[in-house]
GROMACS .gro file of C-alpha atoms in nm:
model
  278
    1MET     CA    1  10.848  -8.173 -16.468
    2LYS     CA    2  11.221  -8.019 -16.529
    3THR     CA    3  11.426  -7.853 -16.302
    4GLY     CA    4  11.597  -7.536 -16.434
    5CYS     CA    5  11.788  -7.258 -16.361
    6HIS     CA    6  11.726  -6.905 -16.412
    7ALA     CA    7  12.114  -6.776 -16.556
    8VAL     CA    8  11.986  -6.335 -16.538
    9LEU     CA    9  12.212  -6.343 -16.189
   10PHE     CA   10  12.537  -6.382 -16.391
   11THR     CA   11  12.411  -6.100 -16.622
   12ASP     CA   12  12.607  -6.070 -16.946
   13ARG     CA   13  12.834  -6.365 -16.821
   14ILE     CA   14  12.650  -6.611 -17.047
   15ALA     CA   15  12.742  -6.415 -17.367
   16LYS     CA   16  13.161  -6.416 -17.246
   17GLU     CA   17  13.178  -6.670 -17.009
   18THR     CA   18  12.865  -6.985 -17.190
   19GLU     CA   19  13.113  -7.243 -17.178
   20GLU     CA   20  13.242  -7.168 -16.811
   21VAL     CA   21  12.881  -7.082 -16.660
   22LEU     CA   22  12.677  -7.402 -16.833
   23LYS     CA   23  12.980  -7.577 -16.690
   24GLU     CA   24  12.856  -7.434 -16.358
   25PHE     CA   25  12.527  -7.502 -16.395
   26GLU     CA   26  12.530  -7.838 -16.514
   27LYS     CA   27  12.706  -7.953 -16.126
   28THR     CA   28  12.350  -7.799 -15.969
   29GLY     CA   29  12.200  -8.092 -16.103
   30CYS     CA   30  11.952  -7.912 -16.282
   31GLN     CA   31  11.861  -8.013 -16.651
   32GLY     CA   32  11.797  -7.647 -16.833
   33VAL     CA   33  11.837  -7.312 -16.792
   34GLU     CA   34  11.632  -6.990 -16.943
   35ILE     CA   35  11.856  -6.743 -17.068
   36GLY     CA   36  11.791  -6.379 -17.139
   37ALA     CA   37  11.826  -6.221 -17.545
   38ARG     CA   38  11.944  -5.931 -17.381
   39PHE     CA   39  12.223  -6.041 -17.280
   40PHE     CA   40  12.318  -6.362 -17.495
   41GLY     CA   41  12.161  -6.232 -17.842
   42VAL     CA   42  11.969  -6.416 -18.069
   43GLU     CA   43  12.267  -6.505 -18.361
   44LYS     CA   44  12.414  -6.804 -18.174
   45SER     CA   45  12.187  -7.096 -18.121
   46SER     CA   46  12.416  -7.363 -18.282
   47TYR     CA   47  12.667  -7.271 -18.081
   48LEU     CA   48  12.471  -7.266 -17.742
   49LYS     CA   49  12.297  -7.565 -17.866
   50GLU     CA   50  12.682  -7.720 -17.853
   51LEU     CA   51  12.742  -7.634 -17.563
   52LEU     CA   52  12.398  -7.714 -17.419
   53ASP     CA   53  12.448  -8.057 -17.501
   54LYS     CA   54  12.786  -8.119 -17.384
   55TYR     CA   55  12.708  -8.050 -17.037
   56ASN     CA   56  12.356  -8.236 -17.026
   57LEU     CA   57  12.139  -7.962 -17.018
   58GLN     CA   58  11.837  -7.805 -17.199
   59LEU     CA   59  11.721  -7.435 -17.293
   60ALA     CA   60  11.429  -7.434 -17.116
   61GLY     CA   61  11.360  -7.139 -17.227
   62LEU     CA   62  11.428  -6.798 -17.430
   63HIS     CA   63  11.332  -6.463 -17.238
   64VAL     CA   64  11.226  -6.150 -17.465
   65SER     CA   65  11.037  -5.876 -17.401
   66ALA     CA   66  10.902  -5.500 -17.443
   67LEU     CA   67  10.641  -5.245 -17.318
   68TRP     CA   68  10.297  -5.408 -17.292
   69THR     CA   69  10.178  -5.021 -17.492
   70ASP     CA   70  10.386  -5.161 -17.768
   71LEU     CA   71  10.133  -5.387 -17.865
   72LEU     CA   72   9.955  -5.059 -17.960
   73ASP     CA   73  10.232  -4.838 -18.063
   74ASP     CA   74  10.493  -5.024 -18.242
   75PRO     CA   75  10.338  -5.408 -18.297
   76GLN     CA   76  10.600  -5.483 -18.527
   77LYS     CA   77  10.829  -5.451 -18.259
   78VAL     CA   78  10.765  -5.735 -18.082
   79GLU     CA   79  10.657  -5.937 -18.293
   80GLU     CA   80  11.002  -5.917 -18.458
   81ALA     CA   81  11.127  -6.021 -18.088
   82ILE     CA   82  10.933  -6.335 -18.107
   83GLU     CA   83  11.004  -6.403 -18.479
   84LYS     CA   84  11.366  -6.404 -18.359
   85ALA     CA   85  11.284  -6.577 -18.040
   86VAL     CA   86  11.140  -6.860 -18.315
   87GLU     CA   87  11.429  -6.873 -18.536
   88PHE     CA   88  11.680  -6.911 -18.262
   89LEU     CA   89  11.468  -7.201 -18.085
   90GLN     CA   90  11.453  -7.416 -18.399
   91VAL     CA   91  11.784  -7.629 -18.329
   92MET     CA   92  11.638  -7.672 -17.893
   93PRO     CA   93  11.450  -7.909 -17.807
   94ASN     CA   94  11.191  -7.673 -17.619
   95LYS     CA   95  11.073  -7.420 -17.839
   96ASN     CA   96  10.987  -7.155 -17.513
   97ILE     CA   97  10.960  -6.793 -17.575
   98ILE     CA   98  10.923  -6.655 -17.219
   99PHE     CA   99  10.790  -6.279 -17.273
  100THR     CA  100  10.773  -5.995 -17.073
  101GLY     CA  101  10.524  -5.711 -17.130
  102MET     CA  102  10.700  -5.413 -16.893
  103ALA     CA  103  10.484  -5.181 -16.724
  104GLN     CA  104  10.730  -4.895 -16.823
  105ASN     CA  105  11.101  -4.839 -16.959
  106ASP     CA  106  11.218  -4.808 -16.611
  107PRO     CA  107  10.983  -4.967 -16.379
  108SER     CA  108  11.219  -4.906 -16.067
  109HIS     CA  109  10.933  -4.700 -15.928
  110HIS     CA  110  10.639  -4.882 -15.996
  111PRO     CA  111  10.358  -4.862 -15.864
  112GLU     CA  112  10.476  -4.459 -15.729
  113GLU     CA  113  10.505  -4.298 -16.012
  114PRO     CA  114  10.225  -4.304 -16.285
  115VAL     CA  115  10.249  -4.570 -16.594
  116ASP     CA  116  10.089  -4.554 -16.923
  117PRO     CA  117   9.624  -4.499 -16.830
  118ARG     CA  118   9.621  -4.781 -17.047
  119LEU     CA  119   9.742  -5.051 -16.850
  120ALA     CA  120   9.432  -4.984 -16.647
  121ASP     CA  121   9.205  -4.917 -16.913
  122PRO     CA  122   9.039  -5.260 -16.988
  123ALA     CA  123   8.934  -5.151 -17.354
  124ALA     CA  124   9.317  -5.110 -17.420
  125ALA     CA  125   9.384  -5.437 -17.238
  126GLU     CA  126   9.140  -5.619 -17.488
  127LYS     CA  127   9.312  -5.455 -17.790
  128MET     CA  128   9.708  -5.549 -17.655
  129ALA     CA  129   9.593  -5.917 -17.558
  130GLU     CA  130   9.448  -5.979 -17.854
  131LYS     CA  131   9.741  -5.812 -18.071
  132LEU     CA  132  10.009  -6.042 -17.875
  133ASN     CA  133   9.775  -6.364 -17.918
  134LYS     CA  134   9.792  -6.340 -18.310
  135ILE     CA  135  10.134  -6.272 -18.282
  136ALA     CA  136  10.144  -6.589 -18.040
  137GLY     CA  137   9.924  -6.769 -18.306
  138LYS     CA  138  10.220  -6.687 -18.578
  139ALA     CA  139  10.490  -6.871 -18.355
  140ARG     CA  140  10.278  -7.179 -18.299
  141LEU     CA  141  10.268  -7.184 -18.653
  142LYS     CA  142  10.641  -7.231 -18.698
  143GLY     CA  143  10.683  -7.421 -18.421
  144GLY     CA  144  10.715  -7.132 -18.090
  145SER     CA  145  10.561  -7.121 -17.796
  146VAL     CA  146  10.504  -6.803 -17.674
  147ASN     CA  147  10.455  -6.833 -17.270
  148TYR     CA  148  10.385  -6.487 -17.072
  149HIS     CA  149  10.597  -6.391 -16.767
  150ASN     CA  150  10.413  -6.174 -16.519
  151HIS     CA  151  10.602  -5.955 -16.274
  152CYS     CA  152  10.322  -5.743 -16.033
  153TRP     CA  153  10.197  -5.488 -16.312
  154GLU     CA  154   9.969  -5.750 -16.469
  155PHE     CA  155   9.816  -5.857 -16.108
  156ASP     CA  156   9.689  -5.423 -16.079
  157HIS     CA  157   9.313  -5.321 -16.110
  158ASP     CA  158   9.192  -5.682 -15.971
  159GLY     CA  159   9.464  -5.857 -16.207
  160LEU     CA  160   9.350  -5.651 -16.489
  161LEU     CA  161   9.660  -5.767 -16.772
  162PHE     CA  162   9.692  -6.149 -16.620
  163MET     CA  163   9.336  -6.186 -16.634
  164THR     CA  164   9.267  -6.011 -17.022
  165LEU     CA  165   9.556  -6.282 -17.142
  166ILE     CA  166   9.325  -6.580 -16.984
  167ASP     CA  167   9.058  -6.421 -17.134
  168ALA     CA  168   9.151  -6.256 -17.490
  169ALA     CA  169   9.435  -6.440 -17.585
  170PRO     CA  170   9.382  -6.850 -17.544
  171GLU     CA  171   9.772  -6.871 -17.754
  172VAL     CA  172   9.921  -6.733 -17.479
  173ARG     CA  173  10.044  -6.963 -17.263
  174PHE     CA  174  10.276  -6.813 -16.941
  175ALA     CA  175  10.583  -6.880 -16.739
  176LEU     CA  176  10.424  -6.754 -16.410
  177ASP     CA  177  10.635  -6.594 -16.161
  178THR     CA  178  10.521  -6.796 -15.855
  179GLY     CA  179  10.700  -6.505 -15.661
  180TRP     CA  180  10.589  -6.194 -15.781
  181ALA     CA  181  10.207  -6.350 -15.805
  182ALA     CA  182  10.230  -6.423 -15.418
  183GLY     CA  183  10.378  -6.111 -15.367
  184SER     CA  184  10.094  -5.929 -15.532
  185GLY     CA  185   9.820  -6.134 -15.340
  186TRP     CA  186   9.780  -6.441 -15.541
  187ASP     CA  187   9.788  -6.802 -15.527
  188PRO     CA  188  10.058  -6.913 -15.761
  189ALA     CA  189   9.935  -7.324 -15.709
  190ASP     CA  190   9.533  -7.158 -15.725
  191LEU     CA  191   9.623  -7.037 -16.017
  192ILE     CA  192   9.803  -7.290 -16.181
  193GLU     CA  193   9.475  -7.578 -16.081
  194LYS     CA  194   9.227  -7.319 -16.229
  195TYR     CA  195   9.448  -7.285 -16.546
  196PRO     CA  196   9.609  -7.609 -16.635
  197ASP     CA  197   9.624  -7.618 -16.989
  198ARG     CA  198   9.754  -7.264 -17.002
  199ILE     CA  199  10.081  -7.299 -16.762
  200SER     CA  200  10.312  -7.582 -16.734
  201TYR     CA  201  10.654  -7.338 -16.694
  202VAL     CA  202  10.647  -7.123 -16.406
  203HIS     CA  203  10.977  -6.952 -16.249
  204LEU     CA  204  11.035  -7.030 -15.853
  205ARG     CA  205  11.085  -6.763 -15.607
  206ASP     CA  206  11.037  -6.709 -15.231
  207TYR     CA  207  10.974  -6.416 -15.047
  208LYS     CA  208  10.919  -6.287 -14.658
  209LYS     CA  209  10.529  -6.228 -14.682
  210GLU     CA  210  10.569  -5.906 -14.415
  211GLU     CA  211  10.931  -5.774 -14.538
  212MET     CA  212  10.740  -5.744 -14.899
  213GLU     CA  213  10.438  -5.595 -14.769
  214LYS     CA  214  10.643  -5.298 -14.636
  215CYS     CA  215  10.786  -5.315 -14.991
  216ARG     CA  216  10.639  -5.001 -15.220
  217THR     CA  217  10.814  -5.025 -15.532
  218PHE     CA  218  10.930  -5.261 -15.798
  219ALA     CA  219  11.269  -5.218 -15.687
  220GLU     CA  220  11.237  -5.290 -15.347
  221LYS     CA  221  11.034  -5.606 -15.397
  222GLN     CA  222  11.285  -5.694 -15.633
  223GLU     CA  223  11.540  -5.719 -15.364
  224SER     CA  224  11.309  -5.862 -15.104
  225TYR     CA  225  11.319  -6.189 -15.264
  226VAL     CA  226  11.488  -6.473 -15.035
  227ASP     CA  227  11.628  -6.786 -15.139
  228LEU     CA  228  11.425  -7.113 -15.182
  229GLY     CA  229  11.287  -7.258 -14.829
  230LYS     CA  230  11.413  -6.925 -14.674
  231GLY     CA  231  11.112  -6.746 -14.692
  232ASP     CA  232  10.704  -6.800 -14.667
  233MET     CA  233  10.614  -6.977 -14.966
  234ASP     CA  234  10.429  -7.297 -14.893
  235TYR     CA  235  10.706  -7.475 -15.145
  236GLU     CA  236  10.486  -7.893 -15.027
  237ARG     CA  237  10.151  -7.772 -15.207
  238LEU     CA  238  10.318  -7.518 -15.500
  239LEU     CA  239  10.576  -7.853 -15.584
  240ALA     CA  240  10.313  -8.071 -15.531
  241VAL     CA  241  10.047  -7.907 -15.734
  242ILE     CA  242  10.302  -7.826 -15.988
  243LYS     CA  243  10.381  -8.200 -16.037
  244LYS     CA  244  10.023  -8.296 -16.067
  245ASN     CA  245   9.985  -8.049 -16.387
  246PHE     CA  246  10.300  -8.001 -16.539
  247GLY     CA  247  10.378  -8.398 -16.704
  248SER     CA  248  10.713  -8.483 -16.824
  249ASN     CA  249  10.727  -8.163 -17.055
  250GLY     CA  250  10.675  -7.857 -16.777
  251TRP     CA  251  10.979  -7.657 -16.660
  252ALA     CA  252  11.015  -7.490 -16.285
  253VAL     CA  253  11.283  -7.260 -16.313
  254ILE     CA  254  11.430  -7.114 -16.003
  255GLU     CA  255  11.473  -6.747 -16.062
  256TYR     CA  256  11.743  -6.541 -15.881
  257GLU     CA  257  11.806  -6.196 -15.964
  258LYS     CA  258  11.936  -6.015 -15.676
  259GLY     CA  259  12.187  -6.101 -15.419
  260LYS     CA  260  12.520  -6.312 -15.396
  261VAL     CA  261  12.613  -6.451 -15.748
  262ASP     CA  262  12.761  -6.823 -15.738
  263PHE     CA  263  12.579  -7.121 -15.822
  264GLU     CA  264  12.590  -7.314 -15.471
  265ARG     CA  265  12.248  -7.084 -15.415
  266TYR     CA  266  12.126  -7.298 -15.734
  267THR     CA  267  12.257  -7.631 -15.580
  268ASN     CA  268  12.079  -7.520 -15.257
  269ALA     CA  269  11.753  -7.480 -15.414
  270VAL     CA  270  11.774  -7.728 -15.662
  271ALA     CA  271  11.862  -7.992 -15.400
  272TYR     CA  272  11.575  -7.807 -15.166
  273VAL     CA  273  11.305  -7.913 -15.464
  274ARG     CA  274  11.405  -8.235 -15.552
  275GLU     CA  275  11.337  -8.306 -15.144
  276ILE     CA  276  11.026  -8.224 -15.122
  277LEU     CA  277  10.951  -8.435 -15.507
  278GLY     CA  278  11.107  -8.717 -15.357
   0.00000   0.00000   0.00000
């Protein structure tokens, strides 16, 4: 298993100050970084690879996103986004596409404002999953691996979207976000143990259960996450399960989206993970 850091906290600095950011990430002790296409773009893969090599890092995954309902309304848009990611990753040792299906253009009010009713319809969910499965299959033939990254809406309606991907999209793997899963009442360690052939990439977060239960909206939940080791996630158990199931090619990526923008948080988190793993 490799330990990585998600660069999302630094937003477009990853594109504007790429070398400076990667240089600081190397100092955290991590082995790689995850980068979002929305901030870095999908044109400068050779440039990024050169800098990653310089600072002894790998690209753990390239994050792309689209609306879930685009899989019904505009599937070509989703396919093109993933095709561009596959092309970008050709020069990288890891070909992980971290794909997010958004519930709405602005999810900040979820679930207080209604989302598209098709996301609660089993028949529509199956059609969307089948379409993503075909896209992921095409990506695999070109060397890419589509890993679905969840938020909270995948676990609405008894986990309809998540479980439909499990059942109807065998070509799709998962970049399981442990914080969003746990905050939605699903045990991430149990999910990894139950679906070991589908999950070998995770985002590590921590949360305080009592505080999370008070949150009503996506934005409130997003703001409530705490630094690794400061919350209620059972990291002794979770990391033991990850270590057992992931093997040498799996990734555990520390993700901070909100809060203080500095690298010390990642340095502390990497040390925390390594201490537990021994």
